[in-house]
Coordinates of C-alpha atoms in Angstrom, one line a residue:
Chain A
X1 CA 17.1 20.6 6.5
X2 CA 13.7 18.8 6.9
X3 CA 12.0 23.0 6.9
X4 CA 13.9 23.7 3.9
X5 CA 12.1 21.2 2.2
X6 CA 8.9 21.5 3.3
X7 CA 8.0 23.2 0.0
X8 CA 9.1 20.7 -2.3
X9 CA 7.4 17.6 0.1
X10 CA 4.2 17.3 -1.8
X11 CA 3.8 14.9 -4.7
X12 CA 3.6 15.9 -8.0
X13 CA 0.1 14.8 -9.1
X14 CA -2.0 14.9 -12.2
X15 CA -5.1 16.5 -10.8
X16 CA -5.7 18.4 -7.4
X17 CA -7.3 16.5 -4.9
X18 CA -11.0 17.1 -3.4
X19 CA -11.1 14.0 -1.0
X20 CA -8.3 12.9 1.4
X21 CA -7.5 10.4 -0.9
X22 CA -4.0 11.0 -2.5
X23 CA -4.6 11.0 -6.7
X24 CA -1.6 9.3 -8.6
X25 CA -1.3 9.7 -12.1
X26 CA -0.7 5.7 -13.3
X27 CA 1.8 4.5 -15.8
X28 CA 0.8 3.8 -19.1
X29 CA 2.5 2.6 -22.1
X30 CA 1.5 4.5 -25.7
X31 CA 1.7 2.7 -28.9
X32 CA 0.7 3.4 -32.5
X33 CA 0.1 1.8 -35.7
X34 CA -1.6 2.1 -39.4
X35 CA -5.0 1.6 -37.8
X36 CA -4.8 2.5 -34.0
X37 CA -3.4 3.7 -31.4
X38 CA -3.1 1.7 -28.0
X39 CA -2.8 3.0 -24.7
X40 CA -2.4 0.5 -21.9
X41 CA -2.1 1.7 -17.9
X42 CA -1.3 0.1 -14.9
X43 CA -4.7 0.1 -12.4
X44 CA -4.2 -2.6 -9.9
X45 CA -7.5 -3.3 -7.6
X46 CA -9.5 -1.8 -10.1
X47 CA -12.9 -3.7 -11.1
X48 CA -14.4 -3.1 -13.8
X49 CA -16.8 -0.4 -12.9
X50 CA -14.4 1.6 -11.2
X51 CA -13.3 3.2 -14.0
X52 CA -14.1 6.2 -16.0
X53 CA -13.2 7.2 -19.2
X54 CA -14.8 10.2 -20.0
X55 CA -13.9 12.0 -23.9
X56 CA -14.4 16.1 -24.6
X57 CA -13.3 19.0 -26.2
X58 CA -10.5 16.4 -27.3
X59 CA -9.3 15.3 -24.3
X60 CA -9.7 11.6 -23.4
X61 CA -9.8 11.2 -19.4
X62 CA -9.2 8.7 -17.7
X63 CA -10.2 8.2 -13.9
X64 CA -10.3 5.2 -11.7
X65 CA -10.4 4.3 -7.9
X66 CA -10.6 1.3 -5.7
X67 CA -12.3 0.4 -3.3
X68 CA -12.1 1.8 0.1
X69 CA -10.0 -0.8 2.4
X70 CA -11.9 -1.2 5.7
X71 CA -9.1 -4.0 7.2
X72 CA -7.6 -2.3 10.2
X73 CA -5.5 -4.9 11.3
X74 CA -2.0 -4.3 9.0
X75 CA 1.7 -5.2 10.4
X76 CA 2.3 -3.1 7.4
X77 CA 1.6 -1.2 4.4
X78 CA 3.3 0.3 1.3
X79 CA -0.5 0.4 -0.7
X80 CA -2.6 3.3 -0.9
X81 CA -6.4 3.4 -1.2
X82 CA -5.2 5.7 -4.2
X83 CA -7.6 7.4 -7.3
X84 CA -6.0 7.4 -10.2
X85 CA -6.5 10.0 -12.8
X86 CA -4.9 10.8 -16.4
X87 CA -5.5 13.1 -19.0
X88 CA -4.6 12.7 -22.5
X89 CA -5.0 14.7 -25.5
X90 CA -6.1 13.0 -28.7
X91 CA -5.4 13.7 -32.3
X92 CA -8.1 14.4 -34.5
X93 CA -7.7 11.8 -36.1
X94 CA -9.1 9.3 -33.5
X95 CA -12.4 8.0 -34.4
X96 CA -13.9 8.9 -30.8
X97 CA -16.8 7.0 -31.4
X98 CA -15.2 3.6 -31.9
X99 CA -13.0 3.8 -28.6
X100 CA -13.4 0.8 -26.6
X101 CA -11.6 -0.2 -23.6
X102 CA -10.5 -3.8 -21.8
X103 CA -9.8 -4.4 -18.4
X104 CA -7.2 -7.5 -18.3
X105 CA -5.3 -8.1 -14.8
X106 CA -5.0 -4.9 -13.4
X107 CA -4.0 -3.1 -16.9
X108 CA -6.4 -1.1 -18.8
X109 CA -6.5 -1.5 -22.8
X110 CA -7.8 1.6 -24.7
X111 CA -8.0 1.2 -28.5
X112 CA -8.4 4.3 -30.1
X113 CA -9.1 4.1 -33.9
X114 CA -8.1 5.8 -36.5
X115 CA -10.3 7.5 -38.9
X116 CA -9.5 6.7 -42.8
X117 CA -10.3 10.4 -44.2
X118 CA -6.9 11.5 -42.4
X119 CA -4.6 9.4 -44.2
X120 CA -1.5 10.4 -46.0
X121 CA -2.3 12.2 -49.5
X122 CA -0.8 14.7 -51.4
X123 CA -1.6 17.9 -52.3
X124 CA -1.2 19.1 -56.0
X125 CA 0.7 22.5 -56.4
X126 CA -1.5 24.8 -59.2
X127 CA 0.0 27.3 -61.7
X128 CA -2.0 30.5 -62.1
Chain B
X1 CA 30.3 32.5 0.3
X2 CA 31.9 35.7 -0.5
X3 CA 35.5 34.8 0.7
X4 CA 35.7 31.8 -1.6
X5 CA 36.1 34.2 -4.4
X6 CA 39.1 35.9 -3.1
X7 CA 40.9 32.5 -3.1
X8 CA 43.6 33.0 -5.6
X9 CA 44.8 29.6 -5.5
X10 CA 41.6 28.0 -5.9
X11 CA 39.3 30.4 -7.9
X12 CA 36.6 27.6 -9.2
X13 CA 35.5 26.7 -5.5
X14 CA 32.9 28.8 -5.3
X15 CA 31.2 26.2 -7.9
X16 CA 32.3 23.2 -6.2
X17 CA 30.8 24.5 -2.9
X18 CA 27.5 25.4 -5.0
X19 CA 28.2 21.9 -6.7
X20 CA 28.1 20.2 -3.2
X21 CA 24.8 22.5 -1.5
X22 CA 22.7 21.1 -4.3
X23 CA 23.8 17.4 -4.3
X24 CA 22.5 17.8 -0.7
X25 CA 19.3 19.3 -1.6
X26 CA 18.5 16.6 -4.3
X27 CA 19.3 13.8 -1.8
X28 CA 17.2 15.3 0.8
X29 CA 14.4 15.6 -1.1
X30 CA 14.6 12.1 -2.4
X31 CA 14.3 11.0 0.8
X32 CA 11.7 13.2 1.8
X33 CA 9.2 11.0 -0.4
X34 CA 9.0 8.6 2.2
X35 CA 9.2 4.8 2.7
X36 CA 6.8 4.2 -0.3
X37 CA 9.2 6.0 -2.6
X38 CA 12.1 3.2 -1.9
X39 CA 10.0 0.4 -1.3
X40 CA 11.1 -2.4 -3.4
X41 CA 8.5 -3.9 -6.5
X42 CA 6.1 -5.1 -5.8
X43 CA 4.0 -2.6 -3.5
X44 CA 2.8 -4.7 -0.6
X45 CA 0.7 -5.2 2.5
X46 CA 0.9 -8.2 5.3
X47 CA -2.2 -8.1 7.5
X48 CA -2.6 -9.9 10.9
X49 CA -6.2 -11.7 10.7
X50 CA -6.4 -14.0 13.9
X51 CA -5.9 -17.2 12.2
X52 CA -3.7 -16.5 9.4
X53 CA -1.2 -13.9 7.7
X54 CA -2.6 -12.2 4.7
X55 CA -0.4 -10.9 2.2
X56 CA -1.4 -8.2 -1.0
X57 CA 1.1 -7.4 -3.4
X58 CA 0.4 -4.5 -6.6
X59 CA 1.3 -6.9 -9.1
X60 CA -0.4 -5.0 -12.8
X61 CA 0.2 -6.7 -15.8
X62 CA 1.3 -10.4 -14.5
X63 CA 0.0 -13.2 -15.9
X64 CA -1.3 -16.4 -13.2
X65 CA 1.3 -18.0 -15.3
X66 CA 3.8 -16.0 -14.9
X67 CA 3.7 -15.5 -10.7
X68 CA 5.9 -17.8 -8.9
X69 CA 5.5 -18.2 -4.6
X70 CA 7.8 -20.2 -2.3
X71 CA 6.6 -20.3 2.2
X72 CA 8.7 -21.9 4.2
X73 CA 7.1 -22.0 7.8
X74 CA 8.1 -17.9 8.5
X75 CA 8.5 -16.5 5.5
X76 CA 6.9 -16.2 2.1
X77 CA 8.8 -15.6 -1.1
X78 CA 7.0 -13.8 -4.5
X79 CA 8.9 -13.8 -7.7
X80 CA 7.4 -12.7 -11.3
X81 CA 8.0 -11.2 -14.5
X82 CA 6.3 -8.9 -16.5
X83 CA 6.1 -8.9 -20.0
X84 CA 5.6 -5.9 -21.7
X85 CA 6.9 -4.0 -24.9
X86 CA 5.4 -2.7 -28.1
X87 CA 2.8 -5.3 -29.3
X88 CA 3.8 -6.7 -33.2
X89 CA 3.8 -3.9 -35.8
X90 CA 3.3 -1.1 -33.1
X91 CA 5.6 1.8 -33.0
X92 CA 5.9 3.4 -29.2
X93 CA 5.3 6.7 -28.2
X94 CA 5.8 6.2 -24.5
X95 CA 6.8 3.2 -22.1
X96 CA 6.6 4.2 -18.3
X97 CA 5.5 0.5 -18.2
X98 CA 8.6 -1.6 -17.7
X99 CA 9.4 -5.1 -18.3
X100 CA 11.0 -6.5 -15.0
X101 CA 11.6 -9.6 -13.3
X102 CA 11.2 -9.7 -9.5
X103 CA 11.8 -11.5 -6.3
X104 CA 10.8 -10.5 -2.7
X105 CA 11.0 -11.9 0.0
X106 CA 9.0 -11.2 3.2
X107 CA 9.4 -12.5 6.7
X108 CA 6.7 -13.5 8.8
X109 CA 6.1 -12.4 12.8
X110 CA 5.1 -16.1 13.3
X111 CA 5.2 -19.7 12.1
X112 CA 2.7 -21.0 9.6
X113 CA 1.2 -23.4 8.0
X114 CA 3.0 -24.7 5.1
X115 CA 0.3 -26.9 3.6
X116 CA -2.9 -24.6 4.0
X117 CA -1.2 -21.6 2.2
X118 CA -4.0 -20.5 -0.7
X119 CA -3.1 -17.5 -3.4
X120 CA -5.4 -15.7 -6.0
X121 CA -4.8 -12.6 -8.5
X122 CA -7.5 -10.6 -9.2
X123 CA -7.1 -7.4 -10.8
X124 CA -4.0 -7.6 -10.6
X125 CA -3.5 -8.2 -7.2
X126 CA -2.3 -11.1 -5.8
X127 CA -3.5 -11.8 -2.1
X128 CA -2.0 -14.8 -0.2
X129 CA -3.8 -16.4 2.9
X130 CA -1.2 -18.1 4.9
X131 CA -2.7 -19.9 7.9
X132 CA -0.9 -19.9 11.5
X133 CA 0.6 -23.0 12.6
X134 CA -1.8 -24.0 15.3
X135 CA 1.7 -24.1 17.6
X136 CA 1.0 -20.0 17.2
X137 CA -2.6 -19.5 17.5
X138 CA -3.5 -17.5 20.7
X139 CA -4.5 -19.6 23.4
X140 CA -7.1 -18.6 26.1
X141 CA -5.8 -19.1 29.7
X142 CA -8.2 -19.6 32.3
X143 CA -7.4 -18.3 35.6
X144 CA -8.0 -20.3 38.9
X145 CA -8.9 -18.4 42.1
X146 CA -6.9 -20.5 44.6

């Protein structure tokens, strides 16, 4: 059975990798209100200026890594020296310019604001 | 395959067989993600220094506050919550985040030292320094020519 799946073995991932370190594509939670919209996304053993949040063409990217792990003496280990890496695509209207983002205990806070010129308003039917 | 159809008293086995093959497959591949894949939460690592056990555990999201750790002299025991959900007046769009409450448990190779064990969190990683009971520190034997 274990040749049969040999095809299907690899993990789904959200970008392909160019190092030997596996990429994982990290949770993340995506809220909204009036004013903003919050995305918040799980980066344990991240510092600060591991990550990179990088905004074009209207895609808001997201990529962090940790660093490397040079302890060699491990009973055991279910953690991965892992990058992490996310895409998103962002309405237009996000105010890209007023983005800001928060590091708090291993979770990443983006705050994306809303612009006021694309709020709700209504459009006026005319008779010829 | 083939014959199954020709069954006249049981023409839907065909389906079941089919049914079966691919409840196979799924489980297969399940486990064919590996030891990480089934691991328990949270993600963690136990390293052997000399003098001491040191433990890492993935722990994103947990408040100091909220981290709870019980030793006894060979084992360690790390239980949490995590509070998360839409903050006030937010509607959700997606939640991969879970809330979840958690205890594990993890035995140690050796005894320890109760009193000395020291714990911080730092982004989001909790890391635990449990000394060895000097009863299982390596010793160095001399040797005697006689």
């Amino acid at each position: 059975m274990s040749q049969v799946n040999n095809i299907v073995t690899h993990k789904p991932s959200a970008a392909e990798p160019t190092t030997n370190r596996p990429v994982v594509a990290p949770a993340v939670d995506i809220y909204e209100n009036a004013r903003e919209y919050l995305v918040l996304a799980d980066l344990p053993g991240v510092a600060h200026d591991g990550v990179q949040i990088h905004f074009e063409g209207g895609e808001l990217s997201l990529a962090a890594s940790r660093p490397d792990d040079k302890a060699s003496d491990y009973l055991g280990s279910e953690i991965v020296d892992a990058d992490y890496r996310r895409v998103f695509r962002i309405p237009e209207t996000v105010d890209t310019d007023k983005i800001e983002a928060r590091l708090v205990d291993g979770v990443l806070h983006l705050v994306l604001p809303k612009t006021g010129k694309a709020g709700p308003r209504q459009i006026t039917v005319k008779m010829h | 395959m083939l014959t199954y159809w020709m069954d006249l008293n049981d023409p839907f086995r065909a389906f079941d067989n089919v049914r079966r093959r691919m409840g196979q497959v799924l489980r297969d591949y399940d486990e064919s993600a590996g030891p990480r894949a089934r691991a328990s939460y949270p993600h963690a690592s136990l390293r052997d220094t000399k003098e001491a056990f040191v433990l890492t555990a993935e722990v994103p999201g947990v408040a100091e506050a909220d981290l709870k750790i019980t030793a006894t002299h060979d084992s360690l025991t790390v239980s949490g919550e995590r509070k998360t959900g839409a903050p006030e007046g937010y509607a959700v769009h997606r939640e991969e985040r879970g809330a979840l409450r958690f205890a594990r448990s993890f035995a140690l190779p050796a005894k320890i030292d109760v009193e000395k064990i020291t714990a911080g969190l730092k982004h989001g990683v909790l890391t635990v320094t449990m000394p060895k009971h000097p009863e299982s520190q390596p010793k160095a034997i001399t040797v005697k020519a006689q």
